[in-house]
Amino acid sequence: MFRLKLILPLLFIAVLFAPHAVIKDSASARSSMPLNSIKPASLCTATEQVVWSCVMVKDRKLVSVCSSKDLDKSGGYVQYRFGQSGKVELEFPRDRANTQSAFKYSRYTRPLVTYLKLEFVNNGITYTISDDYNSEEKPSMRDAAITVKPSGGAAAETRLKCRLPIKGSLMKLEDVVQREDY
């Protein structure tokens, strides 16, 4: 009986303060989350679908591939956008007619490895989105980036690395835009 009198108040105190401890722990966990666990936003509108989107590591700008919800090989549109929410710096192509022919898609796949590429040329500059996954590596490797390469080789190419996670998948474009061997 003496043990029960001692245990009951301790149990009451534990139950009383347990919810506060959980709230405090989850709040501190949220504030200490690594930056790469932030869900990426996109530059797509509410009436569009997000094909693929990421946040740049260096300047936190967004890169998004957006499309109409009715996108297929012969209809709808697909566009690349770069910038910040509310301030798109580059949108390609500007015209939404026949956009599927403006892009080239590549995929290399083998067990545990997938390399995806989407490429377009705008004003003589080649833009390549790459999204690579390799689980043969230990630990598994995921890498996504945008490479910007001026024509003529006068200037060096620039590689802008994406912060993980990536939203969407370039595979959505596999049967929609021009296919190119990797």
XYZ file of C-alpha atoms in Angstrom:
182
model
C 0.000 0.000 0.000
C 2.871 2.364 0.763
C 4.303 1.809 -2.751
C 0.960 2.585 -4.351
C 0.720 5.893 -2.443
C 4.182 6.795 -3.678
C 3.696 5.683 -7.298
C 0.299 7.333 -7.919
C 1.486 10.941 -7.377
C 4.569 10.303 -9.549
C 2.385 8.825 -12.282
C 0.050 11.846 -12.065
C 2.979 14.253 -12.420
C 4.359 12.311 -15.387
C 0.987 12.371 -17.171
C 0.468 16.036 -16.379
C 3.815 17.184 -17.808
C 4.288 14.655 -20.632
C 2.305 16.595 -23.281
C 4.394 19.704 -22.633
C 7.601 17.747 -23.043
C 6.418 16.360 -26.378
C 5.454 19.809 -27.655
C 8.777 21.239 -26.533
C 10.704 18.370 -28.144
C 8.867 18.638 -31.474
C 9.345 22.414 -31.560
C 13.058 22.125 -30.861
C 13.310 19.344 -33.446
C 11.691 21.610 -36.042
C 14.048 24.488 -35.278
C 17.090 22.210 -35.511
C 16.019 20.524 -38.765
C 18.753 20.625 -41.380
C 18.143 23.119 -44.177
C 18.101 20.355 -46.796
C 14.925 18.904 -45.261
C 12.844 21.978 -46.153
C 10.174 21.103 -48.710
C 10.806 22.959 -51.943
C 8.349 25.489 -53.222
C 7.816 26.044 -56.923
C 7.245 28.788 -59.450
C 4.211 26.968 -60.875
C 0.761 28.490 -60.507
C -2.193 26.816 -58.803
C -3.667 25.941 -62.215
C -0.488 24.116 -63.311
C 1.228 20.922 -62.271
C 4.737 20.844 -60.860
C 6.757 18.532 -63.083
C 10.021 19.163 -61.203
C 11.215 21.848 -58.804
C 14.131 22.588 -56.496
C 15.653 25.319 -54.368
C 19.216 26.361 -55.248
C 21.821 25.722 -52.549
C 23.719 28.977 -52.977
C 21.112 31.703 -53.356
C 17.869 29.830 -52.552
C 16.312 30.789 -55.866
C 13.850 28.348 -57.391
C 14.049 26.314 -60.564
C 10.736 24.840 -61.685
C 9.508 22.903 -64.667
C 5.777 23.609 -64.841
C 3.111 22.319 -67.181
C -0.546 22.564 -67.941
C -2.558 19.844 -66.253
C -3.564 18.458 -69.669
C 0.024 17.996 -70.894
C 0.693 15.200 -73.382
C 2.786 14.725 -76.526
C 0.461 16.806 -78.713
C -1.244 19.197 -76.312
C -0.748 21.428 -73.319
C 2.509 23.202 -72.517
C 5.680 22.812 -70.460
C 7.882 25.690 -69.247
C 11.147 26.157 -67.369
C 11.175 28.956 -64.793
C 13.991 30.402 -62.695
C 13.820 33.066 -59.988
C 11.980 33.771 -56.795
C 8.344 33.489 -55.870
C 6.649 36.526 -57.408
C 9.756 37.413 -59.474
C 10.512 35.019 -62.332
C 13.835 35.958 -63.973
C 13.705 33.449 -66.836
C 10.723 31.671 -68.369
C 11.314 29.381 -71.341
C 9.680 29.197 -73.777
C 7.687 32.424 -73.477
C 5.046 31.250 -75.964
C 3.015 28.277 -74.724
C 2.373 26.772 -78.167
C 4.281 23.629 -79.210
C 6.550 23.794 -76.167
C 7.231 20.054 -76.198
C 9.592 20.485 -79.192
C 11.704 23.050 -77.289
C 13.071 20.439 -74.851
C 15.160 17.261 -75.052
C 14.811 14.526 -72.446
C 17.344 11.790 -71.622
C 17.291 8.896 -69.193
C 19.912 6.330 -68.273
C 18.737 3.520 -66.017
C 20.200 0.325 -64.666
C 19.384 -1.462 -61.421
C 19.782 0.970 -58.510
C 20.866 3.865 -60.782
C 18.843 6.504 -62.659
C 20.246 9.576 -64.415
C 17.708 12.045 -65.845
C 18.359 15.107 -68.008
C 16.161 17.817 -69.480
C 17.847 20.245 -71.856
C 16.953 23.339 -73.888
C 18.733 26.150 -75.717
C 17.742 29.791 -75.188
C 19.595 32.653 -76.940
C 22.598 30.415 -77.641
C 22.877 29.252 -74.024
C 22.305 25.574 -73.211
C 20.466 24.834 -69.957
C 20.598 21.293 -68.589
C 18.640 20.053 -65.594
C 20.159 16.867 -64.213
C 18.620 14.692 -61.520
C 20.758 11.681 -60.613
C 20.139 8.884 -58.138
C 22.619 6.116 -57.341
C 21.875 3.621 -54.585
C 24.858 1.442 -55.561
C 26.846 3.991 -53.567
C 26.814 3.584 -49.801
C 25.184 5.739 -48.600
C 22.868 6.307 -51.554
C 23.617 9.433 -53.578
C 21.100 11.945 -54.930
C 22.330 14.927 -56.898
C 20.381 17.525 -58.834
C 21.683 20.632 -60.562
C 21.221 23.111 -63.388
C 24.146 23.551 -65.771
C 24.322 26.727 -67.859
C 26.713 26.590 -70.811
C 27.260 29.514 -73.207
C 27.752 28.601 -76.864
C 31.131 28.807 -78.526
C 33.070 27.851 -75.411
C 34.037 31.481 -74.717
C 32.905 31.305 -71.101
C 33.026 28.394 -68.692
C 29.837 26.558 -67.825
C 28.159 27.241 -64.503
C 26.699 24.485 -62.326
C 24.005 25.467 -59.826
C 23.408 22.743 -57.252
C 19.933 21.979 -55.893
C 19.043 21.572 -52.253
C 17.306 18.275 -51.439
C 14.520 17.180 -51.501
C 13.419 17.671 -55.084
C 9.735 18.069 -55.812
C 8.330 16.011 -58.707
C 10.151 13.981 -61.342
C 11.484 14.635 -64.830
C 10.165 11.178 -65.759
C 6.768 12.832 -66.219
C 8.171 14.220 -69.489
C 9.515 10.926 -70.831
C 6.780 10.367 -73.418
C 5.973 14.064 -73.861
C 9.105 15.881 -75.097
C 11.795 14.857 -77.603
C 13.821 11.875 -76.422
C 17.600 11.837 -76.785
C 20.021 9.024 -75.976
C 22.001 9.658 -72.804
